[in-house]
PDB file of C-alpha atoms and ligand atoms in Angstrom:
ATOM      1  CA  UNK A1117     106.840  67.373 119.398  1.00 81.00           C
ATOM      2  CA  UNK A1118     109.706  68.671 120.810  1.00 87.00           C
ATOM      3  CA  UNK A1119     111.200  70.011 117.820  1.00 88.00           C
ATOM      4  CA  UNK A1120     108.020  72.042 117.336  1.00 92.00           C
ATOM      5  CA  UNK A1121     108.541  73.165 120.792  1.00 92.00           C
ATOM      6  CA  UNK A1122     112.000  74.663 119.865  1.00 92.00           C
ATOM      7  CA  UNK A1123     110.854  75.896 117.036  1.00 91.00           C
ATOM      8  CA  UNK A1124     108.187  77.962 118.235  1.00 93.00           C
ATOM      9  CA  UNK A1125     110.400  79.123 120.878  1.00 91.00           C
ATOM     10  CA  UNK A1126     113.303  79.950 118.454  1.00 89.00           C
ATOM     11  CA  UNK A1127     110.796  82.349 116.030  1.00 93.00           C
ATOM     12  CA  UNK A1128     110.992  85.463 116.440  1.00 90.00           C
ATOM     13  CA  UNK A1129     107.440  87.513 116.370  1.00 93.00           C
ATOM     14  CA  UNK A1130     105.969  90.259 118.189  1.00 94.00           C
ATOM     15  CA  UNK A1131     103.584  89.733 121.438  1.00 94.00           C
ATOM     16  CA  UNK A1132     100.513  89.865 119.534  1.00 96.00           C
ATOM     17  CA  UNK A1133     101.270  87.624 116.611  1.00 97.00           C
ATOM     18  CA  UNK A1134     102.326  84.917 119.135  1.00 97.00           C
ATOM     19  CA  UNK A1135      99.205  85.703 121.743  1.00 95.00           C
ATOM     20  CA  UNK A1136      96.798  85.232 117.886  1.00 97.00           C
ATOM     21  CA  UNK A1137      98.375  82.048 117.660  1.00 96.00           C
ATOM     22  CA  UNK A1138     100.318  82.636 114.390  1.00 97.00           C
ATOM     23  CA  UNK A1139     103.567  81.262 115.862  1.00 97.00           C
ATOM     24  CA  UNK A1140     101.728  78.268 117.074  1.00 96.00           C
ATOM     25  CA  UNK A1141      99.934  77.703 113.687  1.00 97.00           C
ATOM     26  CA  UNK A1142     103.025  78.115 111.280  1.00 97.00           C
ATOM     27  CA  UNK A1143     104.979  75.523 113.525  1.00 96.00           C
ATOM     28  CA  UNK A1144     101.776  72.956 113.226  1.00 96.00           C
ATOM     29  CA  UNK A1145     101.501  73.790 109.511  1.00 97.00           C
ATOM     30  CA  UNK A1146     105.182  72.929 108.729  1.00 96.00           C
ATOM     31  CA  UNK A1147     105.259  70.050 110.420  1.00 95.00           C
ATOM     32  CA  UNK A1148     102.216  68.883 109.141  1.00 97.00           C
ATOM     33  CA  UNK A1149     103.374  69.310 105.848  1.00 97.00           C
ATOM     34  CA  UNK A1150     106.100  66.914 106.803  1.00 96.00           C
ATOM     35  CA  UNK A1151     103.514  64.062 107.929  1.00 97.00           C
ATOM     36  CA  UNK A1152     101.386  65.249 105.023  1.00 98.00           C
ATOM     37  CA  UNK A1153     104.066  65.751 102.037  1.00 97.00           C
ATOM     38  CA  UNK A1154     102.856  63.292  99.608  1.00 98.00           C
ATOM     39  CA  UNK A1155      98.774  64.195 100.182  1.00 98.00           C
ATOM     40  CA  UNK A1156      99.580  67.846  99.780  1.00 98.00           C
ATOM     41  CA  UNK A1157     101.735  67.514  96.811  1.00 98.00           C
ATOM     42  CA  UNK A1158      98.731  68.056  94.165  1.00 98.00           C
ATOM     43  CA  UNK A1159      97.691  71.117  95.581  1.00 98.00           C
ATOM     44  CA  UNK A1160     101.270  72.797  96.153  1.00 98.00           C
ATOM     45  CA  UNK A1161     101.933  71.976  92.633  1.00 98.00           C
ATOM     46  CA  UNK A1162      98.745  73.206  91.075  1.00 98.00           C
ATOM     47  CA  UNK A1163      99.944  76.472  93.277  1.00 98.00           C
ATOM     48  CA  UNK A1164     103.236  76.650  91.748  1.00 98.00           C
ATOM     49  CA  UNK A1165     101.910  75.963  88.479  1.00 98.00           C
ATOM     50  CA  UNK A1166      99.696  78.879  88.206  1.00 98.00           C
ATOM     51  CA  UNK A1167     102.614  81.174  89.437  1.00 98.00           C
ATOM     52  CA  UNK A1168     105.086  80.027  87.199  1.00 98.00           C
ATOM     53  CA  UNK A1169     102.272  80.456  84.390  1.00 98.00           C
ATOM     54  CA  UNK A1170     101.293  83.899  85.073  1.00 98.00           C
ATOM     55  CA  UNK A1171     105.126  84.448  85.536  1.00 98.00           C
ATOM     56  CA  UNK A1172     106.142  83.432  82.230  1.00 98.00           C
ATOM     57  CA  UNK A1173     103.010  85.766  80.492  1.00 97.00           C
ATOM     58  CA  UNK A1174     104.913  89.035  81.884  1.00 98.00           C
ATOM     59  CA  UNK A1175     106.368  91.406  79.714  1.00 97.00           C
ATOM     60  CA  UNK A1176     108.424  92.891  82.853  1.00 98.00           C
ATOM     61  CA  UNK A1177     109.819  90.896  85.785  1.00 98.00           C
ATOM     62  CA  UNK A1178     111.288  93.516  88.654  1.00 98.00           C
ATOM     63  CA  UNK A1179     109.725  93.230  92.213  1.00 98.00           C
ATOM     64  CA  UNK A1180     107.217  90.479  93.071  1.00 98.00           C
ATOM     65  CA  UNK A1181     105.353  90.852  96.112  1.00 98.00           C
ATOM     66  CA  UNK A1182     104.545  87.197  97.831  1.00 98.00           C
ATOM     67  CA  UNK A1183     102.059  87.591 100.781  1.00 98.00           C
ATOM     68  CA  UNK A1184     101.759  84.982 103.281  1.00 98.00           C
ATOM     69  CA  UNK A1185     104.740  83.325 101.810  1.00 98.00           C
ATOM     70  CA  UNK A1186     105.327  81.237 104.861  1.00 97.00           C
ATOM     71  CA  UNK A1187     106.905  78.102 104.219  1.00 97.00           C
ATOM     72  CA  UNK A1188     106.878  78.933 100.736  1.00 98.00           C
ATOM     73  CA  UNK A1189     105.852  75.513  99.958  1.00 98.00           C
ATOM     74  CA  UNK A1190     103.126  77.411  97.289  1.00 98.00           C
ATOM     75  CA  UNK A1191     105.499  79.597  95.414  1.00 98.00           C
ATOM     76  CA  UNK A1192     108.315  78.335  92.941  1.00 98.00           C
ATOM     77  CA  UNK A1193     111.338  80.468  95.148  1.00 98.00           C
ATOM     78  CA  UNK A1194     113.849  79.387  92.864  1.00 97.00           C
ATOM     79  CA  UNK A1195     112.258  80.130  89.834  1.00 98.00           C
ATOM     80  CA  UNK A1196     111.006  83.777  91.003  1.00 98.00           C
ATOM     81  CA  UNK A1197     114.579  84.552  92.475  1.00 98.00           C
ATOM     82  CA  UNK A1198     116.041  83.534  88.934  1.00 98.00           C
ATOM     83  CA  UNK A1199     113.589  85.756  87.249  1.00 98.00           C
ATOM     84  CA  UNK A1200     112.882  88.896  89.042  1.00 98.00           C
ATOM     85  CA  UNK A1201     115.139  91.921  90.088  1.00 98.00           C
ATOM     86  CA  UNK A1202     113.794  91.935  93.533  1.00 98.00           C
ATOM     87  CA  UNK A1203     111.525  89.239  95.505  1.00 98.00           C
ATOM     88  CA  UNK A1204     109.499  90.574  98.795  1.00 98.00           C
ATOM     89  CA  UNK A1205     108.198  87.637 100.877  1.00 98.00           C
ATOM     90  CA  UNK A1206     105.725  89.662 103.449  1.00 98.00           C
ATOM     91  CA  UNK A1207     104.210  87.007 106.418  1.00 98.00           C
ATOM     92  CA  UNK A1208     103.836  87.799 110.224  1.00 98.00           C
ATOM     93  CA  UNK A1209     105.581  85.177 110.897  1.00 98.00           C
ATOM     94  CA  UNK A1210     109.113  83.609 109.436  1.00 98.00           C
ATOM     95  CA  UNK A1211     110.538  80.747 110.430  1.00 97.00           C
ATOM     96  CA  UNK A1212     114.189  80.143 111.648  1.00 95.00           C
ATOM     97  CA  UNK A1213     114.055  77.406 108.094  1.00 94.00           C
ATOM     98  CA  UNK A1214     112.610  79.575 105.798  1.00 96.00           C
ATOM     99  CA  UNK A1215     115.363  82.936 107.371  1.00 96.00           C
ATOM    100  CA  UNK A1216     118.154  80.173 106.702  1.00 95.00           C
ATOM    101  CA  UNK A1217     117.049  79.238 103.099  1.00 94.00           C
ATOM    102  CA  UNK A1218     116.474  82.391 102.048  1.00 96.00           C
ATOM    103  CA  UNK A1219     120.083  83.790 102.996  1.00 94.00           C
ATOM    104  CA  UNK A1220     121.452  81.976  99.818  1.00 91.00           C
ATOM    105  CA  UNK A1221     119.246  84.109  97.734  1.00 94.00           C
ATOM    106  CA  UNK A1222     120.994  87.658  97.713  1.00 94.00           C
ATOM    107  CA  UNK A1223     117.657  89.087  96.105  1.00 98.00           C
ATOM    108  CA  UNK A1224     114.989  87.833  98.378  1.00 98.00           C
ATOM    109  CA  UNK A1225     114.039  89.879 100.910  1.00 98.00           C
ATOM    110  CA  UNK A1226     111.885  88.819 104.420  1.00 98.00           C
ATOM    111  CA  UNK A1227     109.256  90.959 105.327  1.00 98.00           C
ATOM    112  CA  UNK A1228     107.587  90.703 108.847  1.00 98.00           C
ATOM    113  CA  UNK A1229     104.019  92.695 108.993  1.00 98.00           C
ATOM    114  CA  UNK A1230     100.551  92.066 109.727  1.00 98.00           C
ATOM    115  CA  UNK A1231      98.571  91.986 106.504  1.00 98.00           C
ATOM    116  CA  UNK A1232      95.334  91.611 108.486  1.00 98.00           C
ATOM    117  CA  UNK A1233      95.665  95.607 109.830  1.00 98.00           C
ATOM    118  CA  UNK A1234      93.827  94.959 112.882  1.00 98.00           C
ATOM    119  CA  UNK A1235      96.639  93.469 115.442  1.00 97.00           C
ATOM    120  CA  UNK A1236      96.804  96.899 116.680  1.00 96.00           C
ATOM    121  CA  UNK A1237      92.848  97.549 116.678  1.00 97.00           C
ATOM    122  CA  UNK A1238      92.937  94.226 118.720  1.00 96.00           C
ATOM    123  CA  UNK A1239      95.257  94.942 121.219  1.00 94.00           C
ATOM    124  CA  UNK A1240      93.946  98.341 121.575  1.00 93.00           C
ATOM    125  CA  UNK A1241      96.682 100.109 120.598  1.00 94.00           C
ATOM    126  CA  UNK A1242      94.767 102.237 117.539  1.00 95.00           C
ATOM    127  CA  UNK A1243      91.148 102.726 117.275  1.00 94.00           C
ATOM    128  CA  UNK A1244      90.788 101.805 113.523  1.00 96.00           C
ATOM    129  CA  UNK A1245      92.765  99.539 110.920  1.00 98.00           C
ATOM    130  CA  UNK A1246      96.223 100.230 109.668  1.00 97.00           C
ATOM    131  CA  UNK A1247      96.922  99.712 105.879  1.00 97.00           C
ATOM    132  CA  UNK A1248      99.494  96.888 105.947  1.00 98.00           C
ATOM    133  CA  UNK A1249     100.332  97.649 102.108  1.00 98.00           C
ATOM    134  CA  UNK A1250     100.304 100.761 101.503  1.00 97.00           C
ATOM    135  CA  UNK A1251     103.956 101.186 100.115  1.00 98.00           C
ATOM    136  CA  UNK A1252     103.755  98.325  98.181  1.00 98.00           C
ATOM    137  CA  UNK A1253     100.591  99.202  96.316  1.00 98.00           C
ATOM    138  CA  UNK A1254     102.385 102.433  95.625  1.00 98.00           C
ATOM    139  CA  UNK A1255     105.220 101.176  94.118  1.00 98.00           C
ATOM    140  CA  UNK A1256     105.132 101.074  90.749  1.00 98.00           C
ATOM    141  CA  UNK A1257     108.241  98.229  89.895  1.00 98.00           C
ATOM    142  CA  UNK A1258     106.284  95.869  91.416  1.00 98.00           C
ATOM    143  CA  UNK A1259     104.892  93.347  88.316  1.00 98.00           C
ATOM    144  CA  UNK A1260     103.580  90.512  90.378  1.00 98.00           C
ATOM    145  CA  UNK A1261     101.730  90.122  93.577  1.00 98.00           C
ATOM    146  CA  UNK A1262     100.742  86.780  95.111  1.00 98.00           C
ATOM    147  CA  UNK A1263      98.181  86.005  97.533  1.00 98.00           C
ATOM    148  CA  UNK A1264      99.943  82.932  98.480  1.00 98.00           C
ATOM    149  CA  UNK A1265      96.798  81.125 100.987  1.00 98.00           C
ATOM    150  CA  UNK A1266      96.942  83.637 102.801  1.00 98.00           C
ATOM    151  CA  UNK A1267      92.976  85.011 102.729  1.00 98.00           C
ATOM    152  CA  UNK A1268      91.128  82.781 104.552  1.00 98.00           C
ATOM    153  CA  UNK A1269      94.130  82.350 107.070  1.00 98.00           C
ATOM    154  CA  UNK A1270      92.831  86.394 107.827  1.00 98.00           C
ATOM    155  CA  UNK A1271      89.574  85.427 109.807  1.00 97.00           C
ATOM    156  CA  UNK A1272      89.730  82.591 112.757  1.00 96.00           C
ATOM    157  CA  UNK A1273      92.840  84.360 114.256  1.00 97.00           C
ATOM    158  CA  UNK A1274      90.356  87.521 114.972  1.00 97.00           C
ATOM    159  CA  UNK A1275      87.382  85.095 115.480  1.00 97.00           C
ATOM    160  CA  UNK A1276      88.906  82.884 118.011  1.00 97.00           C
ATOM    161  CA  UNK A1277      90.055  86.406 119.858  1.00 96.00           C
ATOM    162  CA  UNK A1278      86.701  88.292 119.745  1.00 96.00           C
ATOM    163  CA  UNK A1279      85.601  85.048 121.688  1.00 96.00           C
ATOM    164  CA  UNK A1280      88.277  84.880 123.928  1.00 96.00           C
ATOM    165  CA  UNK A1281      87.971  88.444 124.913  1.00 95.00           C
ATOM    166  CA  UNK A1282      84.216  89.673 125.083  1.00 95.00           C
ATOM    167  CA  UNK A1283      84.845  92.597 126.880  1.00 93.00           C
ATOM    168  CA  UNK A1284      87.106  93.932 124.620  1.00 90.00           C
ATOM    169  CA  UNK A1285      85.159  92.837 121.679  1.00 93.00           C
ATOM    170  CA  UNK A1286      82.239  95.225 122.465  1.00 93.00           C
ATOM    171  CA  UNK A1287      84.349  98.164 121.188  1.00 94.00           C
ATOM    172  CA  UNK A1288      84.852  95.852 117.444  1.00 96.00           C
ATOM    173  CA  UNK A1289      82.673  95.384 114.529  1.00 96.00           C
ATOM    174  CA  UNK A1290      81.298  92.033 115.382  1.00 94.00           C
ATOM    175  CA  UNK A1291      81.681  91.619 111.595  1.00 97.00           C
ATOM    176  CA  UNK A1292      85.464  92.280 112.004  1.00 98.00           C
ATOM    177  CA  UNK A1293      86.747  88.669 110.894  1.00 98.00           C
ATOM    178  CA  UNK A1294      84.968  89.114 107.540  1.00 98.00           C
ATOM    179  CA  UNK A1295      85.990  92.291 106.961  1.00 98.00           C
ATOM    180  CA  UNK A1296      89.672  91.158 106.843  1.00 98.00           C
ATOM    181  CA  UNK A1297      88.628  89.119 104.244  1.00 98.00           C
ATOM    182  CA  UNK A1298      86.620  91.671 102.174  1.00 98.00           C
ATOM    183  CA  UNK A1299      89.489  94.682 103.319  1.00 98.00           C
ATOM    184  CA  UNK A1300      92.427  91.876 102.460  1.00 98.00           C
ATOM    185  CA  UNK A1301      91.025  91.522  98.698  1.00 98.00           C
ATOM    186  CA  UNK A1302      90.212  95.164  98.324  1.00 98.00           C
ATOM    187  CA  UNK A1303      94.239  95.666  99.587  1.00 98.00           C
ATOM    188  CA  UNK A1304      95.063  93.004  96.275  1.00 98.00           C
ATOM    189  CA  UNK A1305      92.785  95.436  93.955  1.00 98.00           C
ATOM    190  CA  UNK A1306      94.898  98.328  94.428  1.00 98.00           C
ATOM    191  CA  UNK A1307      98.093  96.823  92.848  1.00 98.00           C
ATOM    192  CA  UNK A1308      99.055  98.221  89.312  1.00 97.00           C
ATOM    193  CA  UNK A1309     100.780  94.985  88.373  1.00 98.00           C
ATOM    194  CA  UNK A1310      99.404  91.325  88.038  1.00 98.00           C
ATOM    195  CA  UNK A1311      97.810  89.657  91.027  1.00 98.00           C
ATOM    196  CA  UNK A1312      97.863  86.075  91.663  1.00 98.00           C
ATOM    197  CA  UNK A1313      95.183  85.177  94.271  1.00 98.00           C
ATOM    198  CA  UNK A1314      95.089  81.978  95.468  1.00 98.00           C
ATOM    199  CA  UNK A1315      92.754  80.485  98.442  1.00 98.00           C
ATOM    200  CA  UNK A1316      91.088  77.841 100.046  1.00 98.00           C
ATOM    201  CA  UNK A1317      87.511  79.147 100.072  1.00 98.00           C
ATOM    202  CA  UNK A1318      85.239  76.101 101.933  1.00 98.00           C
ATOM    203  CA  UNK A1319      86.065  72.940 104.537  1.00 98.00           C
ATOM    204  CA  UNK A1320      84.266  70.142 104.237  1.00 98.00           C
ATOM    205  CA  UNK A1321      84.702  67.160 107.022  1.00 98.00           C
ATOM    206  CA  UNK A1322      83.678  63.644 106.151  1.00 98.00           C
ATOM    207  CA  UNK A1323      82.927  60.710 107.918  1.00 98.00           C
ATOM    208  CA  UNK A1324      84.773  57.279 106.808  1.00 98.00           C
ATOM    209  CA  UNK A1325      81.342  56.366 104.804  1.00 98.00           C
ATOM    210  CA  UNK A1326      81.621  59.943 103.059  1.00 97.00           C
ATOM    211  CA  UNK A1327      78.943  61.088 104.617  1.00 98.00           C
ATOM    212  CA  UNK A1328      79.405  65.159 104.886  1.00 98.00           C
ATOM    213  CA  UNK A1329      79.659  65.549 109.153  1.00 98.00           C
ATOM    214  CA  UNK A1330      80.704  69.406 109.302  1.00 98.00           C
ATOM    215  CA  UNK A1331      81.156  72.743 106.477  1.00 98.00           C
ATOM    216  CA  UNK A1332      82.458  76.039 106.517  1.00 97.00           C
ATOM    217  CA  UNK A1333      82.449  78.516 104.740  1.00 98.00           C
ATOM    218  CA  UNK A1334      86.325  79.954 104.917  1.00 98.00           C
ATOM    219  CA  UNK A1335      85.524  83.499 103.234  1.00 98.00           C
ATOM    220  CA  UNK A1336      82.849  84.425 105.870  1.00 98.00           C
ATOM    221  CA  UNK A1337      80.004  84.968 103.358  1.00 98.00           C
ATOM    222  CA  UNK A1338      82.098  87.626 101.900  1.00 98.00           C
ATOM    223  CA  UNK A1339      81.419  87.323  97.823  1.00 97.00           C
ATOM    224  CA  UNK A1340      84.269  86.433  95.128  1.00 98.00           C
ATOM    225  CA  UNK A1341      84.460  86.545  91.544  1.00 97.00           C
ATOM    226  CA  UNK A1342      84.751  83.742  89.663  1.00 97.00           C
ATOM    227  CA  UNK A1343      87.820  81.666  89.367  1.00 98.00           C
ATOM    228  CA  UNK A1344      89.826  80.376  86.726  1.00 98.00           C
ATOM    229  CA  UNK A1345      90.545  76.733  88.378  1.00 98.00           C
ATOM    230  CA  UNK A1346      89.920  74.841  91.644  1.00 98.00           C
ATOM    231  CA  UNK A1347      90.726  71.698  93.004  1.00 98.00           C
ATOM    232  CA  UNK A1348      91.215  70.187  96.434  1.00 98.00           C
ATOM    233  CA  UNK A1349      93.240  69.895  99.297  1.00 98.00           C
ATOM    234  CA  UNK A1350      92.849  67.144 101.658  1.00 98.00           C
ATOM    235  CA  UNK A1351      94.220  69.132 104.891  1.00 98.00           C
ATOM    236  CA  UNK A1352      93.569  66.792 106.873  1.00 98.00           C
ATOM    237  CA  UNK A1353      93.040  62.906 105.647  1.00 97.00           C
ATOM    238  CA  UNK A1354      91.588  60.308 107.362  1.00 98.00           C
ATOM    239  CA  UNK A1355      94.019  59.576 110.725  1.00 97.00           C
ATOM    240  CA  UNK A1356      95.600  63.189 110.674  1.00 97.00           C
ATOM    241  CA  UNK A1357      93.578  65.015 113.192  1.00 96.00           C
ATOM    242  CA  UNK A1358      90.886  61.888 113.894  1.00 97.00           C
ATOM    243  CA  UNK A1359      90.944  58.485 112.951  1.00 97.00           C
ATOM    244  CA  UNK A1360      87.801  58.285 111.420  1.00 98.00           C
ATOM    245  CA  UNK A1361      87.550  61.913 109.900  1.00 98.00           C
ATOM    246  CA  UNK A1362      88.911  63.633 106.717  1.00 98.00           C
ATOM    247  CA  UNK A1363      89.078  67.627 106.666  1.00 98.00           C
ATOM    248  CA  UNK A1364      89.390  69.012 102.857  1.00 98.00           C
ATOM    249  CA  UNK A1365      89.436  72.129 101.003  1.00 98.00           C
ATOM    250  CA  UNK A1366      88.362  73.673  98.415  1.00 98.00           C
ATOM    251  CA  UNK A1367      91.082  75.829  96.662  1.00 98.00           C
ATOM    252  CA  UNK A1368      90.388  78.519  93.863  1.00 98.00           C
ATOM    253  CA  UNK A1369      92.844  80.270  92.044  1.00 98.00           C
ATOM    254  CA  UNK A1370      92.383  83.562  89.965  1.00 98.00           C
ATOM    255  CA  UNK A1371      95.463  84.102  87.649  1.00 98.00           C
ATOM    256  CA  UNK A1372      94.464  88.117  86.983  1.00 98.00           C
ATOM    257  CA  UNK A1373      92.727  88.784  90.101  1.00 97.00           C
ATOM    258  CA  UNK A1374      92.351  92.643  89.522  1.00 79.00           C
TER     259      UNK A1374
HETATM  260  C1  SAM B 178      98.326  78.537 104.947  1.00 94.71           C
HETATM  261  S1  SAM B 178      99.746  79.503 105.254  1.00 94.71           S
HETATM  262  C2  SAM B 178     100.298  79.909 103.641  1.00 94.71           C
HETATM  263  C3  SAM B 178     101.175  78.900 103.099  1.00 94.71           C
HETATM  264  C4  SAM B 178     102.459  79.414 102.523  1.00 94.71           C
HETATM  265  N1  SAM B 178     102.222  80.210 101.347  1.00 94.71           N
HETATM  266  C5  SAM B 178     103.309  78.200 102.273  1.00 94.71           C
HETATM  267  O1  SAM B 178     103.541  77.831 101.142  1.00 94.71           O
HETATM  268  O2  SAM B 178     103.758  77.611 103.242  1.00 94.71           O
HETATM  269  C6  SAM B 178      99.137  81.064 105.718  1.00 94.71           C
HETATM  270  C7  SAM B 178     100.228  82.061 105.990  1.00 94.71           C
HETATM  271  O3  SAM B 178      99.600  83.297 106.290  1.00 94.71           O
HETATM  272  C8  SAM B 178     100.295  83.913 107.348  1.00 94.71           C
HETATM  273  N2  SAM B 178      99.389  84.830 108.044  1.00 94.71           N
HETATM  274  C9  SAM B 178      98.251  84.544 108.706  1.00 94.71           C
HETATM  275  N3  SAM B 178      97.723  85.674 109.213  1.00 94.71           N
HETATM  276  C10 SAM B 178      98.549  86.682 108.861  1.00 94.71           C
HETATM  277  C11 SAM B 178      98.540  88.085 109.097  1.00 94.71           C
HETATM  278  N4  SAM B 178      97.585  88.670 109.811  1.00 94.71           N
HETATM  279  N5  SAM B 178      99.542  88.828 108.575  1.00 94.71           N
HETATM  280  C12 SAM B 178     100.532  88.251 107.844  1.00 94.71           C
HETATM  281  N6  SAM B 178     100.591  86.925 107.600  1.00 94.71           N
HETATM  282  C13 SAM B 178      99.609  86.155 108.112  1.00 94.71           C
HETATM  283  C14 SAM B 178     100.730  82.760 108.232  1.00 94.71           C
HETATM  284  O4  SAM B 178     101.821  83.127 109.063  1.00 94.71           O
HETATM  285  C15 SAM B 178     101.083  81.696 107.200  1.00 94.71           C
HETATM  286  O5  SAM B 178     102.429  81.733 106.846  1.00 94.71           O
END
């Protein structure tokens, strides 16, 4: 506990990301990937394994773009330093560990930006959404781009605020946390090069007799293609956020999401 406390206190992020929670939720995440490593391992791997894949199929290997890279748990970092000219890792939020890891690699860049668009819309600061990758989609080295579990990570940040602010909320779509989604995956369709889009799409909570207590729908009713493969993650097993409750997800990847 108090190491999460120092670490949330030792990020660096701008007021908004912190008052959305981000800080707060990429401090929980890493150190419940420490509690969780072995139950998490299938789904990091399968991850990794469809990056390395898609990867290997490329004819050129200068910039890839990894969005919501966070702890970069998903990606194979080594592997894409090794290959590529020039590695972008684009979050809202880095960690102190990740900064200090990724000073060995002289290639790897950090980028710190909101990939949502709206933190600005929110805080009333602009009256519509910013494009949050507009230079990148422009840039023609880039060969890969990975959506790194990123997408449905786009919604309950602006859900829980258009609750905890109604009066500001009247001047926002009430639609707004879906349209992230829908705006996030129109974003990954403008890139020339290959797109790697990998997401956990639907929670389901079980009791201990496996009886199915709670679901959600993590894309907001917003409409996907089909994937190539999907498998779950057990985000939370049985102990991890109640005794008698398991939280999983389903994950889908698409290996050529354009
Ligand atoms: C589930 S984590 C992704 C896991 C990460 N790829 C890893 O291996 O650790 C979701 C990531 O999306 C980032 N994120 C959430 N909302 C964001 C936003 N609006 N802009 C940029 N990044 C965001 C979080 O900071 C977090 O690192």
């Amino acid at each position: 506990m108090l190491a999460e406390m120092a670490l949330w206190l030792v990020t660096p992020a701008n007021r908004m990301t912190r008052r959305l929670g981000l800080v707060t939720e990429s401090v929980s995440l890493w150190a419940r990937g420490q509690r969780q490593r072995k139950a998490w391992a299938g789904h990091h791997a399968r991850c990794r394994t469809a990056v390395t894949e898609t990867m290997e199929a490329l004819r050129q290997r200068r910039t890839v773009v990894i969005l919501g890279s966070g702890l970069l748990r998903d990606v194979p970092i080594h592997l894409l330093s090794a290959n590529f000219e020039r590695v972008l890792l684009v979050d809202a939020v880095h960690l102190p560990l990740v900064r200090l890891r990724m000073r060995f690699h002289r290639n790897v860049e950090l980028v710190t930006r909101d990939l949502s668009g709206v933190m600005g819309w929110l805080s009333g600061e602009s009256d519509r959404r910013t494009d949050p990758l507009a230079d990148l989609a422009a840039d023609s080295m880039v060969d890969l781009v990975v959506s790194a579990n990123l997408l449905s990570q786009l919604a309950w940040p602006v859900e829980d605020w258009l609750e905890d602010h109604p009066a500001e909320a009247e001047r926002l779509p009430a639609d707004l946390p879906a349209r992230c989604i829908a705006w996030h995956l129109d974003d990954l369709r403008r890139f020339a090069g290959r797109v790697v889009l990998l997401s956990d799409v639907t929670m389901t909570e079980r009791d201990r007799t496996g009886t199915i207590t709670d679901q959600l729908d993590l894309m907001r009713g917003v409409a996907l293609p089909e994937s190539d493969e999907s498998w779950d993650w057990p985000v939370a097993p049985f102990g991890e956020e109640a005794r008698d409750r398991e939280s999983v997800h389903r994950v889908q990847a698409w290996r050529d999401f354009c």
